[in-house]
JSON list of C-alpha atoms in Angstrom, two decimals:
[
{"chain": "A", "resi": 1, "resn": "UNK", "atom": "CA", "xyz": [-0.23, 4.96, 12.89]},
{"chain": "A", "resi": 2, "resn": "UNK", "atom": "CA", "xyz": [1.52, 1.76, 13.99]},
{"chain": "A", "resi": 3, "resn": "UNK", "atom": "CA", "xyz": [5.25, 2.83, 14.60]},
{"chain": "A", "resi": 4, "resn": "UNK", "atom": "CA", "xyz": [7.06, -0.61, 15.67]},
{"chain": "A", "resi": 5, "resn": "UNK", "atom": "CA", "xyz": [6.73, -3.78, 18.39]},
{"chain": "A", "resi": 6, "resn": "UNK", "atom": "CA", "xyz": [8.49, -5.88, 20.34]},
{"chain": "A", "resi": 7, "resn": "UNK", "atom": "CA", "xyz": [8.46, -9.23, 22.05]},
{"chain": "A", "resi": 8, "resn": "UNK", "atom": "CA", "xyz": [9.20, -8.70, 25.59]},
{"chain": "A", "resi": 9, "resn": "UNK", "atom": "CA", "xyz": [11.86, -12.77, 26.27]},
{"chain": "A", "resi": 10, "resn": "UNK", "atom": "CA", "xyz": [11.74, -13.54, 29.84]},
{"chain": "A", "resi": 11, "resn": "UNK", "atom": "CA", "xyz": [15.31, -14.72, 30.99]},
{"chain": "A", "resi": 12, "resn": "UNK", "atom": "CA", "xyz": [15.93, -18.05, 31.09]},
{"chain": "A", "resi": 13, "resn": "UNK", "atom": "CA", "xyz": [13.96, -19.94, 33.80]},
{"chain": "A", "resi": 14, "resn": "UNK", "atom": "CA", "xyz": [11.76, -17.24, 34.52]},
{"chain": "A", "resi": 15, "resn": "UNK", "atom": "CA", "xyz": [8.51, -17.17, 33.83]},
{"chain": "A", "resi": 16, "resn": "UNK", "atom": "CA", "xyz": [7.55, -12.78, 33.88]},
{"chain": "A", "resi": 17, "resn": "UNK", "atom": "CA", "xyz": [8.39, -10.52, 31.67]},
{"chain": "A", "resi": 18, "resn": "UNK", "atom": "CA", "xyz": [9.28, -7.80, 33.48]},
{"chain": "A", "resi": 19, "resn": "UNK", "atom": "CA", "xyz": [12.55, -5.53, 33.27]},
{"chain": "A", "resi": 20, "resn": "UNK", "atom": "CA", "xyz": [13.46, -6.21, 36.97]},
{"chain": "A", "resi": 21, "resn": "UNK", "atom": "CA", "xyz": [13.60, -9.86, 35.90]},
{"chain": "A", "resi": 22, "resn": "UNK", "atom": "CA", "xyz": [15.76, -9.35, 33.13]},
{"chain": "A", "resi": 23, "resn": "UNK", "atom": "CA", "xyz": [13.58, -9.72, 30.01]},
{"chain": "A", "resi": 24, "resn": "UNK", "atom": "CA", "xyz": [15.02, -8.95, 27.01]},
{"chain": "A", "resi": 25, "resn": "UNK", "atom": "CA", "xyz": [13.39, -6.98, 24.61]},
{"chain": "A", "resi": 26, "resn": "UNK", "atom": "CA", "xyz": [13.45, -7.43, 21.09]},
{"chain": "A", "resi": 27, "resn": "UNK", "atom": "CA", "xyz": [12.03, -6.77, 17.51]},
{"chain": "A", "resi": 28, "resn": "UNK", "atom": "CA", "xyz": [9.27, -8.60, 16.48]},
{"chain": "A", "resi": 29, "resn": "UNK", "atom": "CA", "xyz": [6.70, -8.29, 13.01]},
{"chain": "A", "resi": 30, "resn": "UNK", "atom": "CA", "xyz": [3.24, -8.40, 14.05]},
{"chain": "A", "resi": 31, "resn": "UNK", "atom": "CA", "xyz": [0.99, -10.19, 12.12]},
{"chain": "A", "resi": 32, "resn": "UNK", "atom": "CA", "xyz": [-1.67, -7.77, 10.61]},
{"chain": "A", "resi": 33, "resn": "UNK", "atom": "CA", "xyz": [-4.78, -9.41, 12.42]},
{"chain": "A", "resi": 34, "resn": "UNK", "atom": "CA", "xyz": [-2.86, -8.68, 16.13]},
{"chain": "A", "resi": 35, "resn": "UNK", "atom": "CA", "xyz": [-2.12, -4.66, 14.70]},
{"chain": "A", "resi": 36, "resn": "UNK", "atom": "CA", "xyz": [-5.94, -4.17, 14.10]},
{"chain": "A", "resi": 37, "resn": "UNK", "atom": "CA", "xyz": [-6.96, -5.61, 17.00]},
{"chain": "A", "resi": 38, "resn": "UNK", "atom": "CA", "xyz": [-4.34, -3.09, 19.15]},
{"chain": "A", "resi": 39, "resn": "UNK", "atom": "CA", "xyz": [-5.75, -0.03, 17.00]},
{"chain": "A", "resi": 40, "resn": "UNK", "atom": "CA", "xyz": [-9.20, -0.78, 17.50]},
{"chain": "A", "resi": 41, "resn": "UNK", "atom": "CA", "xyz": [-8.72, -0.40, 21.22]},
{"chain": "A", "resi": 42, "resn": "UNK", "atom": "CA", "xyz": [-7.05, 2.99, 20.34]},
{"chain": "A", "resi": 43, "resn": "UNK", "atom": "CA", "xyz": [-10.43, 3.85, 18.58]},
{"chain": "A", "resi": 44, "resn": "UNK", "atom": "CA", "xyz": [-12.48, 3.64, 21.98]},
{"chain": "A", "resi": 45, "resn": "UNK", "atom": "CA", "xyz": [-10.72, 5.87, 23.58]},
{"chain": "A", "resi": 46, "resn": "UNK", "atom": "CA", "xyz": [-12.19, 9.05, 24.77]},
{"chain": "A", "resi": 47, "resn": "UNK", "atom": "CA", "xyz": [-9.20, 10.94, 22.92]},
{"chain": "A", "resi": 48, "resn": "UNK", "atom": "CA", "xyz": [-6.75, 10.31, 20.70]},
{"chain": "A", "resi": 49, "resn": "UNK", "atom": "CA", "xyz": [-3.72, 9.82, 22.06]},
{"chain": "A", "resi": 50, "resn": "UNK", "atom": "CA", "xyz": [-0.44, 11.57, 20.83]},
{"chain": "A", "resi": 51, "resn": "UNK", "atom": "CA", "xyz": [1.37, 7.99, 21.35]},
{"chain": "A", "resi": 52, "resn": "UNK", "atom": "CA", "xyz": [0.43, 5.05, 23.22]},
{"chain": "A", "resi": 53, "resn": "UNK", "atom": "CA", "xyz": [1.74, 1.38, 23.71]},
{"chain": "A", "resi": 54, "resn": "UNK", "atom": "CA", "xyz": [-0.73, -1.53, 22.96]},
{"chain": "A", "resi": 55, "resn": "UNK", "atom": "CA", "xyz": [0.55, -4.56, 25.72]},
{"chain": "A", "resi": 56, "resn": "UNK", "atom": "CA", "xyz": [-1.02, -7.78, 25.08]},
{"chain": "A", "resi": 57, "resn": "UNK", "atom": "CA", "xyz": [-0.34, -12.25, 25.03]},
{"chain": "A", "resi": 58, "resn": "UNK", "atom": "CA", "xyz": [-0.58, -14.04, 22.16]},
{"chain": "A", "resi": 59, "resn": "UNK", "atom": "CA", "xyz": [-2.61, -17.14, 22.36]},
{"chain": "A", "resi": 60, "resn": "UNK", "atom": "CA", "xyz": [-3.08, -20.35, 19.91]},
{"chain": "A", "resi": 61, "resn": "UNK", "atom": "CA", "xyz": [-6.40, -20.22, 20.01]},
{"chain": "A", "resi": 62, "resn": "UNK", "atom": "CA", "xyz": [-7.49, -16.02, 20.11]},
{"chain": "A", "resi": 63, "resn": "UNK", "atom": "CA", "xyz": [-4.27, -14.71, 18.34]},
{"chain": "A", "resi": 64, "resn": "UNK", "atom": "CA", "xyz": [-3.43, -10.97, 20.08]},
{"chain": "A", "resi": 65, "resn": "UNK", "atom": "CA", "xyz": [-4.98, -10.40, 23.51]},
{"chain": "A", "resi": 66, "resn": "UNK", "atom": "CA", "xyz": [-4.80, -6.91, 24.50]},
{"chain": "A", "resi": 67, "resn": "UNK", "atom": "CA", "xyz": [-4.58, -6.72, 28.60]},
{"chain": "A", "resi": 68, "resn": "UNK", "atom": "CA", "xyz": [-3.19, -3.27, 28.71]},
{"chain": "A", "resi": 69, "resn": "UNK", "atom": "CA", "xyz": [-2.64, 0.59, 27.15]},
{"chain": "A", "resi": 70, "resn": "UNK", "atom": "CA", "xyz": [-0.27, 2.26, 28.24]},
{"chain": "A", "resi": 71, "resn": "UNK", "atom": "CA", "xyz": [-0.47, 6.29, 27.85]},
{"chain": "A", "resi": 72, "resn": "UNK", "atom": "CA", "xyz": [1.15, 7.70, 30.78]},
{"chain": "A", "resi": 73, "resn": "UNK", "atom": "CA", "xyz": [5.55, 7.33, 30.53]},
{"chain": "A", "resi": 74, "resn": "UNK", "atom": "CA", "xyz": [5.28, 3.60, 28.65]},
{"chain": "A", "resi": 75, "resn": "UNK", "atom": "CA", "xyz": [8.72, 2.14, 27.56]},
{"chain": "A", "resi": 76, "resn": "UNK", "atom": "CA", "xyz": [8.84, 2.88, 23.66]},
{"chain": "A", "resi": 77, "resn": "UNK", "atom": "CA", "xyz": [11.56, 0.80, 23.12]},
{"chain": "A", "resi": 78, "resn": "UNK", "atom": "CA", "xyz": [12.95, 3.22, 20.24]},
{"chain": "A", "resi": 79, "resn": "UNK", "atom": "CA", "xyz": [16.22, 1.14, 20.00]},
{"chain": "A", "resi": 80, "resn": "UNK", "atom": "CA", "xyz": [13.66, -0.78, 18.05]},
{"chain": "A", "resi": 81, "resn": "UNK", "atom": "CA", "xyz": [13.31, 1.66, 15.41]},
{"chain": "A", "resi": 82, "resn": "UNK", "atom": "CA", "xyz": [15.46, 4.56, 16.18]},
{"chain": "A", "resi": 83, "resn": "UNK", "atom": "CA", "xyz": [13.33, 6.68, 13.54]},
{"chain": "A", "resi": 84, "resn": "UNK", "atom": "CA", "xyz": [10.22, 6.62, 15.63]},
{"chain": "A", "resi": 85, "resn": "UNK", "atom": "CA", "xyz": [12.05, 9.28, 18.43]},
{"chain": "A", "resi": 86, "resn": "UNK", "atom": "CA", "xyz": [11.73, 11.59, 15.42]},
{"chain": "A", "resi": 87, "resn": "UNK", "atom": "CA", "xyz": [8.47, 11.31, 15.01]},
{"chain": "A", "resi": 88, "resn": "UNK", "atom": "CA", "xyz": [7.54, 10.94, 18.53]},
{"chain": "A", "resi": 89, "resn": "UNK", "atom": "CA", "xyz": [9.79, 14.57, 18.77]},
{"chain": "A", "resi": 90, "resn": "UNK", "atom": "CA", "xyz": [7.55, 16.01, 16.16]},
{"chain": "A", "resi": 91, "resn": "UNK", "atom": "CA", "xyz": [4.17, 14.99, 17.45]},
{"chain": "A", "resi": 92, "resn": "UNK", "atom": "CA", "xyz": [4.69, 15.91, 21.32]},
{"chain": "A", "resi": 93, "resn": "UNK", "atom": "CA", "xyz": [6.17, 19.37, 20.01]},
{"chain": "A", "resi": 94, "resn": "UNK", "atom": "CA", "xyz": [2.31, 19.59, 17.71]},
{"chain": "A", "resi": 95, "resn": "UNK", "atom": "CA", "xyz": [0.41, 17.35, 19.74]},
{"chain": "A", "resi": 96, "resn": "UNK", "atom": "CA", "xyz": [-2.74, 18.79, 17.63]},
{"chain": "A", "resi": 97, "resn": "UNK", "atom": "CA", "xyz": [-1.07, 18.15, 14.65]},
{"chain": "A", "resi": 98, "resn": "UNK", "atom": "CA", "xyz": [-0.42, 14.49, 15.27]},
{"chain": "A", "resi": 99, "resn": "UNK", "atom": "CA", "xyz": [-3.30, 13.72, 16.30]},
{"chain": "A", "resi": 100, "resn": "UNK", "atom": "CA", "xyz": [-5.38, 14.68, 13.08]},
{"chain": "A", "resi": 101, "resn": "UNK", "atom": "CA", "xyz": [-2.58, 13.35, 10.98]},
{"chain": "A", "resi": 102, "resn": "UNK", "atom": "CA", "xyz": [-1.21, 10.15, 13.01]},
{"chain": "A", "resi": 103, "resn": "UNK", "atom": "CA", "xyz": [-0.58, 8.69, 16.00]},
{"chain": "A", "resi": 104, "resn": "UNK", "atom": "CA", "xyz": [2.45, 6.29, 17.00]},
{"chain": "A", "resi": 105, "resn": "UNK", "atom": "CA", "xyz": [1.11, 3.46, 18.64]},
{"chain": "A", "resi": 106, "resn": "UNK", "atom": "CA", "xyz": [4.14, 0.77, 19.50]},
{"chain": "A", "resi": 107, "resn": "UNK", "atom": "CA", "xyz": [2.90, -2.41, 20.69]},
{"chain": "A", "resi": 108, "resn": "UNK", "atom": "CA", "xyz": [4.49, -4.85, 23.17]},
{"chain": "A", "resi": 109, "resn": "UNK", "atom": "CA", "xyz": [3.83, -8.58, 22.06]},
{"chain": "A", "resi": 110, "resn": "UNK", "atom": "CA", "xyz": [4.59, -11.63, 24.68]},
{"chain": "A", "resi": 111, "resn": "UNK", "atom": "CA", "xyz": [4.54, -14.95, 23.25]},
{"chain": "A", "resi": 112, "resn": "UNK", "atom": "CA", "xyz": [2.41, -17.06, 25.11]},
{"chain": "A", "resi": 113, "resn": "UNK", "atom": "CA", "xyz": [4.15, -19.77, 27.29]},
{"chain": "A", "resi": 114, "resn": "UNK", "atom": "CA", "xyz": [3.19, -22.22, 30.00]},
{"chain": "A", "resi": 115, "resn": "UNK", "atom": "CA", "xyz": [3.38, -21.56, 33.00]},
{"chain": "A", "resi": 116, "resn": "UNK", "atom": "CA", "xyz": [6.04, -23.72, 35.35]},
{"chain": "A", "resi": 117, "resn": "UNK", "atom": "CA", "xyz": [2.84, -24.56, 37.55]},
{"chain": "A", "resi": 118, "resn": "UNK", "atom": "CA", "xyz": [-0.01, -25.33, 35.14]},
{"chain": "A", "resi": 119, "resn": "UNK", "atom": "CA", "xyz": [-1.53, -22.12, 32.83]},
{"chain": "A", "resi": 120, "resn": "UNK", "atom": "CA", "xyz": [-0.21, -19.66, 30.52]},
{"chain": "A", "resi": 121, "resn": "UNK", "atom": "CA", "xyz": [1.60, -17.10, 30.83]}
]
């Protein structure tokens, strides 16, 4: 079950969008077509996961891109949505339980942008 996402804002004049470049991280409202696109990958996995984080670029031209999942210690963000540490709390204390029920699948959008040398980003 989608949970929340967020839009990963690379600091000004930087091009990743990675914490130890000081990207901020902030609330964002998927559009429905990128959430289905992030749970379908979640349906080819060999098990469901008990949470997971969907990363992925949004283009113009192909809309939500997913280029990784992250199931191992991935950033929740749940200063997002400060009721999804609840549920994550309930589902890794019944991991069975979640899993036939729902699983919490954040995603982590990042707008596309051009690269400062030709490309996107």
């Amino acid at each position: 079950r989608f949970s929340h996402a967020a839009h990963r804002q690379p600091a000004p004049g930087e091009w990743r969008a990675n914490s130890a470049y000081g990207v901020q991280v902030l609330p964002i409202e998927p559009q429905r077509e990128w959430q289905q696109r992030a749970e379908n990958v979640l349906q080819h996995l060999p098990q469901t996961p008990v949470y997971a984080r969907v990363d992925g670029l949004i283009s113009r031209e192909n809309g939500f891109m997913v280029n990784e999942v992250e199931l191992i210690e991935p950033a929740l963000y749940p200063h997002l949505r400060p009721e999804c540490s609840q549920a994550l709390q309930a589902a890794l204390q019944n991991p069975r339980k979640s899993r036939e029920k729902t699983v919490e699948t954040p995603e982590n959008f990042t707008k596309e942008r051009e690269h400062p040398k030709g490309g996107l980003v």
